[in-house]
Amino acid sequence: METKNSNGSRSYEHDIIGWFEDISENAGQVQTETLRRILELNWGVEYLDKWFGDIDVRDMDSSSLESLYTSFVPLASHADLEPYISRIADGDTAPLLTQKPIKLLSLRIPMSNGLHLAYFNISWDTLSSGTTEGRQKYVPFTDHSARTTLQIFSLAAAYRSRVYPTREGGRILEFIYSSKQFKTKGGLTVGTATTHYYASEEFKIKQEKTKCFTCSPPEVISGGDYKQSTYCHLLLGLYFCDQVEFITSTFAYSIVQAFREFEGVWREICDDIRQGTLGERITSPKMRKAVLAIISPNPSLASRIEESCTALEILNWLGLIAKLWPNAKYVYSIMTGSMQPYSNKLRHYAGGLALVSADYGSTESWIGANVDPYLPPEDVTFAVIPTFSYFEFMPLYRENRDCSSIIDDFIEDEPVPLSKVKVGQEYEIVLTTFTGLYRCRLGDVVEVAGFHRGTPKLNFICRRKLILTINIDKNTEKDLQLVVEKGSQVLTSKGGAELVDFTSHAEVENHQGHYIIYWEIKGEAEDGILSECCNEMDSSFADHGYVVSRKTNSIGPLELCVVKIGTFKKILDYFIGNGSALSQFKTPRCTSNQEILKILNGSTIKRLFSTAYGY
Ligand code: AMP
């Protein structure tokens, strides 16, 4: 589906779509050349020398180089590359992973359970915020990272504007947040990948290229306190409400979180707009100065917003976005994977406005763009951009689930290049990047849904290793998500309450072991309804290992713990305190982190046990 851009031809949109269509046509060949460029640029670095030794590959043709590379360089996990990254962090300037010196490191905070941490060889116990003491997962960030971020954002914007044309010179309400930054022993700056991007020239260029400007000044984005930044984003978004063309965040969680906050602070925001002031809650001098320089008293706008909010409050904020931002064309954010549970709430707030699911990438590399923005989030796929990195795809199979060990959540096969992927097959992505990662496993499971010209379109399935398991049972993040969705349908339809967030834990301390699912809910639900939700979830786990274990009582009844309102915000605060940023936050769906379990168990107000299997 395409509609004409009402602004006439924007040549950059035309150019960037043309560029992408060309490279996707011959994606396999482009990949072979991309690998060659990566290797040429970084030839002679210590890591590659270790595997290639004295072999001189420079005169070799690109396909032979590709086969040689994949046979000589082994698959790696982040733990294998960590010694090199640590040396870079400590100030070793020798060419270890890249020929060009690395000056920035991105922090990737693992928000998953103990199993996953073991996989990456990172210990939460040693993780400390803003210091060089912790063993956080560092990932190199280079000019290439910022450039590809600009490229994918411009590309996706060009596809979106074919379907949802926006006005030039309009504004974007962006719920974006930088993390705290700190220096390593060797003087490198560390922050989340998005933090580096917001501080880069490319972020400014993007606004100029797309002719859409974010409502908030840099002081709000990098304010350091997400609660104050959220208030200012909302205030400025409303101050410019008639100019806002779309509303966005990196992950959907941030938008939902911001509007939940809005429900409590809208009166204060209206007062500030009326008087051109900022309430006492904004204590950051830089943020205050920057926001006060933008706003001036606007009593008529404040009254209009107040009137709308009074009506919206009665409707439980249904259609808040469409009502308060009358010219917004869509809401744009990552809504797939672990963000999928927030899409109902987002839809509620959006009130009929289109939800466009954003692109697929990670701190390590951008991967694919949503080139079909008219599709609902449930159906979105990501067309791989073959110039960004060299991508390999490790086939994953789910057979023999009963007899594989805990670590073997899937049976793996040899990785294949992009040109050899098959529709319907699941894969783990393996990355070779311009930033010095060589055959590094990303840990994401994707499925090939089809092709955009010659490049695969991927469905995001889930993170690997994020599994609930006790003995022969194995449940992925996706399995858990489906189960919780069924349980929460009972809660909404029969209990009239709403699931705010959830996580889980495999309790193995007792000999029998059982799953615990933690729910934060808004509204009152009777115990009878909650018991029904608990039973529904227990009986919805379809994994054969789980069903057999429950029938034989070798796994105990599923436990549903209802936690106090605000508990999941404490979890967010815990991660932010450890160096994460709201922009990249994902609620851990399964945890064995003792600190998080302490927060959850300390906030539990109701415990229910399933009777679905009679035990
Ligand atoms: P981070 O490095 O913190 O940005 O997290 C990257 C991870 O977020 C990826 O490895 C995925 O697991 C997840 N992710 C990123 N983009 C998407 C997307 N469009 N859909 C689903 N999950 C995503």
XYZ file of C-alpha atoms and ligand atoms in Angstrom:
638
model
C 0.000 0.000 0.000
C 1.383 3.378 -0.899
C 0.019 6.866 -0.850
C 1.490 9.964 -2.383
C 3.628 12.212 -0.255
C 1.661 15.407 0.114
C 4.883 17.395 0.417
C 5.920 16.605 -3.119
C 9.096 14.766 -3.804
C 11.633 14.690 -1.062
C 14.698 13.651 -2.930
C 16.511 12.183 0.048
C 13.621 9.788 0.640
C 13.679 8.759 -2.964
C 17.452 8.331 -2.902
C 17.592 6.272 0.254
C 14.778 3.953 -0.810
C 16.466 3.576 -4.202
C 19.749 2.721 -2.478
C 18.078 0.082 -0.306
C 16.128 -1.477 -3.165
C 19.409 -1.827 -5.092
C 21.393 -3.443 -2.309
C 18.557 -5.797 -1.386
C 18.296 -7.013 -4.967
C 21.747 -8.634 -4.719
C 21.879 -8.997 -0.960
C 23.996 -12.186 -1.038
C 26.686 -10.571 -3.136
C 26.536 -7.357 -1.123
C 27.122 -9.424 2.007
C 30.224 -11.065 0.520
C 31.582 -7.609 -0.329
C 30.615 -6.262 3.101
C 32.679 -8.993 4.738
C 35.588 -8.180 2.442
C 35.408 -4.490 3.446
C 35.299 -5.353 7.135
C 38.327 -7.626 6.774
C 40.267 -5.191 4.593
C 39.684 -2.350 7.018
C 40.767 -4.447 9.968
C 43.366 -6.699 8.414
C 46.281 -7.348 10.787
C 44.402 -6.780 14.058
C 45.429 -9.115 16.844
C 42.155 -11.037 16.959
C 42.158 -11.841 13.234
C 45.890 -12.647 13.198
C 45.204 -15.240 15.856
C 43.051 -17.204 13.410
C 44.564 -16.357 10.022
C 48.248 -16.498 11.044
C 50.491 -15.707 8.063
C 47.922 -16.355 5.359
C 47.722 -13.372 3.034
C 44.199 -13.060 1.798
C 44.343 -9.665 0.157
C 44.544 -10.947 -3.406
C 41.927 -13.593 -2.823
C 38.549 -13.208 -4.550
C 35.658 -12.245 -2.268
C 33.854 -15.616 -2.265
C 37.010 -17.543 -1.395
C 37.672 -15.042 1.377
C 34.163 -15.606 2.719
C 34.636 -19.403 2.869
C 38.084 -19.041 4.381
C 36.787 -16.630 7.010
C 33.981 -18.869 8.163
C 36.226 -21.919 8.286
C 39.152 -20.238 10.103
C 37.441 -17.860 12.516
C 35.357 -19.685 15.128
C 31.946 -18.672 16.399
C 32.303 -16.472 19.438
C 30.223 -15.377 22.369
C 30.714 -12.000 23.953
C 32.826 -13.708 26.614
C 35.396 -14.725 23.969
C 35.831 -11.126 22.839
C 35.692 -9.653 26.306
C 39.452 -9.938 27.065
C 40.175 -7.808 23.989
C 37.475 -5.261 24.845
C 38.753 -5.065 28.423
C 42.260 -4.296 27.184
C 40.839 -1.534 24.977
C 38.880 -0.192 27.961
C 42.050 -0.206 30.024
C 43.848 1.930 27.450
C 45.682 -0.569 25.220
C 45.948 1.314 21.921
C 47.348 -1.567 19.838
C 45.050 -2.695 17.006
C 43.265 -5.494 18.820
C 39.870 -5.683 17.114
C 39.881 -2.717 14.719
C 42.638 -0.758 12.993
C 41.027 2.568 13.881
C 41.173 3.297 17.620
C 37.918 2.739 19.533
C 36.997 5.755 21.651
C 33.491 4.915 22.815
C 32.093 1.806 24.419
C 28.424 0.967 24.680
C 27.069 -0.632 27.769
C 24.745 -3.524 27.231
C 23.004 -4.395 30.452
C 21.766 -7.970 30.460
C 18.208 -7.827 31.801
C 17.659 -11.509 31.983
C 18.018 -14.439 34.287
C 21.024 -16.166 35.735
C 21.269 -18.646 32.888
C 21.631 -15.869 30.389
C 24.264 -14.145 32.473
C 26.239 -17.353 32.702
C 26.058 -17.538 28.923
C 27.729 -14.166 28.621
C 29.982 -14.810 31.608
C 28.828 -11.695 33.402
C 28.037 -11.548 37.054
C 25.417 -9.228 38.435
C 27.128 -9.383 41.790
C 30.082 -7.457 40.405
C 28.048 -5.022 38.357
C 28.306 -1.516 39.683
C 27.036 1.664 38.205
C 29.194 4.307 36.663
C 32.478 2.824 37.796
C 35.211 0.875 36.103
C 34.914 -1.843 38.758
C 32.006 -3.770 37.299
C 32.167 -6.412 34.605
C 29.484 -4.883 32.449
C 29.217 -6.004 28.883
C 31.008 -3.444 26.747
C 30.473 -3.239 23.001
C 32.575 -0.975 20.750
C 30.766 2.074 19.325
C 32.377 3.783 16.326
C 31.544 6.344 13.636
C 30.078 3.447 11.692
C 27.570 2.780 14.509
C 26.313 6.383 14.451
C 26.262 6.458 10.639
C 24.213 3.278 10.326
C 21.815 4.560 12.992
C 21.234 7.657 10.880
C 20.883 5.500 7.762
C 18.301 3.107 9.202
C 16.302 5.944 10.788
C 16.250 7.857 7.493
C 15.382 4.723 5.532
C 12.523 3.769 7.839
C 11.303 7.393 7.867
C 11.255 7.373 4.059
C 9.126 4.210 3.947
C 6.817 5.611 6.625
C 6.301 8.884 4.855
C 5.007 7.042 1.774
C 2.161 5.725 3.910
C 1.812 8.460 6.523
C 3.068 11.709 5.015
C 4.160 14.244 7.604
C 4.493 17.992 7.381
C 7.937 19.475 6.899
C 9.032 21.561 9.853
C 6.802 19.609 12.231
C 7.811 18.195 15.582
C 8.286 14.770 17.078
C 7.395 13.957 20.661
C 10.279 11.629 21.463
C 10.458 9.821 24.784
C 14.215 9.332 24.653
C 16.710 9.215 27.482
C 20.479 9.124 27.736
C 22.180 7.022 30.377
C 24.838 8.284 32.727
C 28.262 8.242 31.102
C 31.571 7.400 32.707
C 35.204 6.910 31.761
C 37.134 3.656 31.822
C 40.640 3.351 33.249
C 41.946 3.957 29.736
C 39.838 7.108 29.290
C 37.158 5.710 26.958
C 33.636 7.062 27.377
C 31.022 4.462 28.303
C 27.241 4.865 27.954
C 24.373 3.045 26.281
C 24.460 2.951 22.464
C 21.487 5.307 22.231
C 23.286 7.749 24.555
C 26.227 7.911 22.129
C 23.819 8.395 19.256
C 21.883 11.247 20.907
C 25.213 12.973 21.542
C 26.410 12.494 17.937
C 26.272 14.834 14.965
C 24.134 12.220 13.215
C 21.261 12.832 15.653
C 21.182 16.501 14.616
C 21.582 15.628 10.938
C 18.613 13.245 11.155
C 16.345 16.055 12.323
C 17.506 18.277 9.488
C 17.205 15.550 6.857
C 13.762 14.405 7.917
C 12.689 18.022 8.578
C 11.079 16.978 11.825
C 12.427 18.263 15.122
C 12.233 16.725 18.542
C 10.222 18.764 21.082
C 12.795 18.448 23.876
C 16.226 20.078 24.010
C 19.375 17.964 24.631
C 19.367 18.966 28.324
C 16.089 17.048 28.782
C 17.269 13.977 26.857
C 20.497 13.764 28.828
C 19.114 15.122 32.093
C 20.185 12.025 34.020
C 16.906 11.584 35.915
C 14.301 9.812 33.822
C 11.396 11.013 35.999
C 12.284 14.667 35.469
C 12.984 14.054 31.754
C 9.615 12.331 31.303
C 7.792 15.280 32.878
C 9.604 17.719 30.580
C 9.042 15.560 27.481
C 5.310 15.550 28.292
C 5.209 19.262 29.062
C 7.016 20.243 25.860
C 5.090 17.687 23.796
C 1.882 19.359 24.950
C 3.264 22.850 24.580
C 3.893 22.042 20.898
C 0.883 19.720 20.599
C -0.502 21.176 17.382
C 2.834 20.745 15.611
C 3.530 17.186 16.691
C 3.555 14.856 13.669
C 4.236 11.599 15.486
C 5.080 10.176 18.891
C 8.006 7.858 19.347
C 10.449 6.086 21.658
C 13.047 3.373 21.128
C 11.053 0.674 22.916
C 7.264 0.875 23.496
C 7.749 0.498 27.244
C 8.925 4.146 27.497
C 5.746 5.529 25.905
C 3.452 3.441 28.109
C 5.500 4.380 31.146
C 5.305 8.088 30.222
C 1.526 8.085 29.777
C 0.968 6.160 32.999
C 2.954 8.952 34.633
C 0.892 11.547 32.773
C -2.320 10.228 34.337
C -0.988 11.472 37.682
C 0.712 14.733 36.709
C -1.471 16.281 34.011
C -2.877 18.984 36.303
C 0.609 20.104 37.235
C 1.615 20.175 33.575
C -1.417 22.321 32.757
C -0.469 24.749 35.538
C 3.058 24.990 34.157
C 1.794 25.637 30.624
C -0.675 28.251 31.894
C 1.997 30.165 33.803
C 5.087 29.356 31.737
C 6.713 27.870 34.823
C 8.247 24.589 35.977
C 7.169 22.982 39.240
C 9.534 22.081 42.049
C 9.831 18.485 40.891
C 12.313 19.638 38.234
C 15.443 20.152 40.281
C 18.087 19.826 37.571
C 19.304 23.407 36.942
C 20.308 22.634 33.335
C 16.953 21.077 32.531
C 15.065 23.945 34.178
C 17.021 26.568 32.283
C 16.623 24.821 28.922
C 12.858 24.230 29.300
C 12.104 27.683 30.695
C 13.925 29.193 27.728
C 11.416 27.481 25.428
C 8.054 27.949 27.125
C 6.062 31.092 27.835
C 2.632 31.397 29.516
C -0.188 29.989 27.381
C -3.472 30.046 29.361
C -5.735 29.158 26.452
C -3.730 26.056 25.547
C -3.667 25.020 29.223
C -7.465 25.316 29.457
C -7.942 23.331 26.263
C -5.703 20.519 27.526
C -7.376 20.592 30.935
C -10.785 20.223 29.373
C -9.625 17.287 27.238
C -7.942 15.590 30.189
C -11.038 15.919 32.382
C -13.024 14.089 29.713
C -10.264 11.543 29.080
C -9.930 10.686 32.769
C -13.545 9.515 32.831
C -12.768 7.260 29.844
C -9.711 5.756 31.604
C -7.553 7.707 29.121
C -8.860 5.872 26.091
C -7.628 7.714 22.984
C -5.384 10.072 24.950
C -2.835 10.432 22.132
C -5.308 11.127 19.332
C -7.150 13.655 21.495
C -4.173 15.592 22.849
C -2.072 15.499 19.675
C -4.689 16.157 17.004
C -2.194 16.311 14.117
C -0.193 13.205 15.024
C -0.196 10.651 12.222
C 1.073 7.601 14.109
C 2.925 6.174 17.112
C 6.328 4.720 16.270
C 8.330 2.419 18.538
C 9.597 -1.161 18.877
C 6.444 -3.113 19.723
C 7.661 -6.624 18.945
C 9.401 -9.223 21.118
C 9.430 -8.343 24.793
C 7.532 -5.123 23.985
C 4.516 -6.984 22.642
C 2.779 -7.157 26.057
C 2.542 -3.348 26.071
C 0.782 -3.085 22.709
C -2.732 -3.355 24.171
C -2.103 -0.451 26.484
C -0.474 1.499 23.679
C -3.492 0.859 21.467
C -5.754 2.052 24.281
C -3.836 5.316 24.554
C -3.506 5.716 20.757
C -7.271 5.559 20.215
C -7.319 4.492 16.581
C -4.109 6.212 15.590
C -1.811 3.848 13.655
C 0.823 1.942 15.604
C 3.984 1.504 13.541
C 6.491 -0.984 14.875
C 10.105 0.210 14.676
C 13.233 -1.423 13.342
C 15.366 -4.285 14.595
C 18.833 -3.802 15.961
C 21.030 -4.149 18.969
C 23.925 -2.416 20.626
C 26.191 -4.620 18.461
C 24.665 -3.666 15.082
C 21.524 -2.543 13.349
C 19.963 -5.508 11.554
C 16.737 -4.805 9.661
C 14.183 -2.136 8.819
C 10.393 -2.234 8.797
C 9.682 -1.535 5.133
C 5.929 -2.229 5.472
C 4.896 0.416 7.998
C 1.183 -0.073 7.260
C 1.240 -3.532 8.885
C 0.024 -3.932 12.477
C 2.802 -4.620 15.026
C 1.815 -8.313 15.217
C 2.692 -8.824 11.540
C 5.784 -6.713 11.237
C 9.007 -8.095 9.738
C 12.473 -6.615 9.334
C 14.274 -6.502 5.996
C 17.971 -7.157 6.638
C 20.263 -4.321 5.532
C 23.157 -6.167 3.918
C 25.741 -3.361 4.123
C 25.537 -2.878 7.879
C 27.347 -6.019 9.055
C 28.093 -9.503 7.800
C 25.201 -11.638 9.002
C 25.218 -15.400 9.429
C 22.220 -17.438 10.425
C 22.535 -20.461 12.689
C 19.599 -22.847 12.102
C 17.772 -23.764 15.296
C 15.485 -26.741 15.756
C 13.046 -27.484 18.532
C 12.811 -31.272 18.105
C 13.776 -33.671 20.877
C 12.909 -31.036 23.394
C 12.476 -33.707 26.099
C 15.988 -35.046 26.062
C 18.191 -32.044 25.477
C 20.033 -30.461 28.372
C 19.162 -27.076 29.873
C 21.727 -25.209 27.803
C 20.447 -26.801 24.612
C 17.228 -24.846 24.437
C 17.436 -25.446 20.701
C 19.382 -27.898 18.588
C 21.868 -25.927 16.514
C 23.207 -26.458 13.022
C 26.122 -24.861 11.160
C 25.529 -21.164 10.360
C 24.635 -20.302 6.781
C 25.162 -17.021 4.913
C 22.257 -14.676 4.200
C 21.922 -16.026 0.650
C 21.129 -19.530 1.949
C 18.365 -18.855 4.476
C 15.028 -20.613 4.094
C 11.539 -19.261 4.662
C 9.934 -20.671 7.818
C 13.248 -21.674 9.419
C 14.319 -20.284 12.806
C 17.867 -19.008 13.254
C 20.141 -17.384 15.765
C 21.880 -14.336 14.280
C 25.688 -14.284 14.197
C 27.367 -10.925 13.578
C 30.635 -9.768 12.066
C 30.693 -5.999 12.444
C 32.715 -2.996 11.329
C 33.216 -2.324 15.038
C 35.414 -5.389 15.638
C 33.070 -8.244 16.547
C 33.866 -11.395 14.606
C 31.258 -14.164 14.263
C 29.684 -13.068 17.509
C 26.439 -14.753 18.521
C 23.739 -12.244 19.257
C 21.466 -14.516 21.247
C 18.266 -13.573 19.364
C 15.996 -16.115 17.690
C 14.449 -14.962 14.412
C 12.377 -16.642 11.741
C 12.664 -15.936 8.027
C 9.210 -14.762 6.985
C 9.950 -14.013 3.319
C 12.101 -11.760 1.174
C 12.251 -8.111 0.205
C 13.761 -8.485 -3.239
C 16.835 -10.590 -2.342
C 17.149 -9.790 1.335
C 15.419 -11.819 4.052
C 12.588 -10.382 6.083
C 12.840 -11.535 9.686
C 10.250 -12.145 12.336
C 11.646 -11.524 15.786
C 10.828 -14.578 17.905
C 12.576 -14.152 21.270
C 15.859 -13.975 23.133
C 17.595 -17.314 23.538
C 18.219 -18.750 26.996
C 15.488 -16.678 28.562
C 13.808 -19.823 29.653
C 11.814 -21.136 32.510
C 13.129 -24.587 33.225
C 13.230 -26.961 36.171
C 13.961 -30.399 34.787
C 12.877 -31.627 31.354
C 10.612 -28.616 30.756
C 11.719 -25.625 28.682
C 9.787 -22.472 28.027
C 11.066 -19.499 26.090
C 10.196 -15.859 26.576
C 7.652 -16.243 23.794
C 6.012 -19.283 25.466
C 5.729 -17.333 28.701
C 4.331 -14.312 26.888
C 1.552 -16.405 25.325
C 0.665 -17.960 28.653
C 0.528 -14.600 30.430
C -1.592 -13.198 27.614
C -4.158 -15.955 28.190
C -4.164 -15.379 31.941
C -4.498 -11.638 31.561
C -7.450 -12.066 29.188
C -9.313 -13.701 32.083
C -8.240 -10.842 34.355
C -9.533 -8.189 31.960
C -12.715 -9.883 30.826
C -13.888 -11.281 34.173
C -12.016 -9.207 36.737
C -12.148 -5.791 35.103
C -8.531 -5.218 36.119
C -5.470 -4.635 33.951
C -2.057 -6.284 33.883
C 0.638 -3.616 34.206
C 3.750 -5.795 33.939
C 5.028 -9.284 34.710
C 8.051 -11.446 35.234
C 8.760 -15.010 36.315
C 11.130 -17.223 38.259
C 11.826 -20.941 38.248
C 11.872 -21.884 41.919
C 14.245 -24.836 42.293
C 15.268 -24.545 45.953
C 12.668 -27.104 47.013
C 13.055 -30.623 45.663
C 9.910 -30.428 43.564
C 10.421 -26.978 42.047
C 7.739 -24.815 40.435
C 7.208 -21.703 38.326
C 6.364 -18.387 39.935
C 4.743 -15.654 37.856
C 4.719 -12.152 39.325
C 1.940 -9.799 38.247
C 1.470 -6.119 38.926
C -2.151 -5.257 38.300
C -4.151 -2.050 38.202
C -7.641 -2.298 39.648
C -9.180 -4.758 42.060
C -9.585 -8.429 41.224
C -11.259 -10.955 43.513
C -9.274 -13.979 44.678
C -11.593 -16.283 42.750
C -10.736 -14.523 39.487
C -7.034 -14.505 40.296
C -7.199 -18.255 40.959
C -8.800 -18.686 37.585
C -5.998 -16.644 35.982
C -3.443 -18.805 37.787
C -5.053 -22.055 36.574
C -5.373 -20.694 33.067
C -1.656 -19.915 32.929
C -0.617 -23.271 34.406
C -2.669 -25.198 31.879
C -1.593 -22.974 28.972
C 2.083 -23.982 29.047
C 2.077 -26.295 26.045
C 5.658 -27.551 26.397
C 5.486 -31.345 26.582
C 8.158 -31.524 29.303
C 6.143 -29.181 31.503
C 2.822 -30.928 30.925
C 4.313 -34.356 31.734
C 6.088 -33.015 34.820
C 2.937 -31.336 36.080
C 0.864 -34.482 35.507
C 3.343 -36.571 37.484
C 3.710 -33.797 40.067
C 7.483 -33.630 39.571
C 6.912 -29.914 39.047
C 4.666 -28.282 41.635
C 1.647 -26.022 41.038
C 2.290 -22.721 39.334
C 2.320 -19.844 41.809
C 0.860 -16.453 40.939
C 2.232 -13.626 43.077
C 0.428 -10.309 42.892
C 2.773 -7.458 43.746
C 2.026 -3.928 44.932
C 1.507 -1.141 42.416
C 4.868 0.478 41.663
C 6.945 -2.699 42.105
C 8.035 -2.859 38.480
C 9.092 0.770 38.668
C 11.424 -0.257 41.478
C 12.878 -2.862 39.131
C 13.343 -0.188 36.475
C 15.074 2.023 39.060
C 17.349 -0.850 39.996
C 18.506 -1.255 36.377
C 18.843 2.503 35.835
C 20.990 2.616 38.973
C 23.212 0.006 37.348
C 23.901 2.076 34.235
C 20.913 1.286 32.040
C 18.779 3.968 30.395
C 15.018 4.085 30.108
C 15.427 4.221 26.310
C 16.818 0.683 26.220
C 15.037 -0.837 29.212
C 13.262 -4.163 28.860
C 11.560 -5.740 31.863
C 13.315 -9.074 32.523
C 10.722 -11.743 31.808
C 12.468 -14.407 33.848
C 14.804 -13.673 36.685
C 16.999 -15.346 39.252
C 18.723 -12.113 40.181
C 18.600 -12.026 43.987
C 18.138 -8.251 44.175
C 15.134 -8.371 41.875
C 13.647 -11.342 43.679
C 14.037 -9.412 46.933
C 12.078 -6.499 45.441
C 9.389 -8.854 44.084
C 8.986 -11.009 47.185
C 9.050 -7.975 49.472
C 6.192 -6.435 47.483
C 4.011 -9.530 47.119
C 0.535 -8.930 48.506
C -1.221 -12.108 47.325
C -0.071 -15.634 46.535
C -2.219 -18.150 44.657
C -1.404 -21.709 43.647
C -2.796 -23.444 40.597
C -5.143 -26.373 40.919
C -5.186 -26.931 37.152
C -3.616 -30.375 37.436
C -5.403 -31.284 40.626
C -2.241 -30.869 42.706
P 19.888 -3.289 23.222
O 21.249 -3.774 22.860
O 19.722 -2.928 24.648
O 19.406 -2.231 22.291
O 18.899 -4.517 23.001
C 18.914 -5.181 21.788
C 17.947 -6.327 21.881
O 16.615 -5.839 21.936
C 18.008 -7.219 20.676
O 19.052 -8.162 20.730
C 16.622 -7.840 20.729
O 16.595 -8.899 21.639
C 15.762 -6.693 21.233
N 15.222 -5.944 20.077
C 15.766 -4.946 19.387
N 14.977 -4.537 18.386
C 13.878 -5.308 18.428
C 12.687 -5.399 17.664
N 12.404 -4.571 16.656
N 11.792 -6.338 18.014
C 12.009 -7.167 19.055
N 13.103 -7.124 19.814
C 14.039 -6.213 19.511
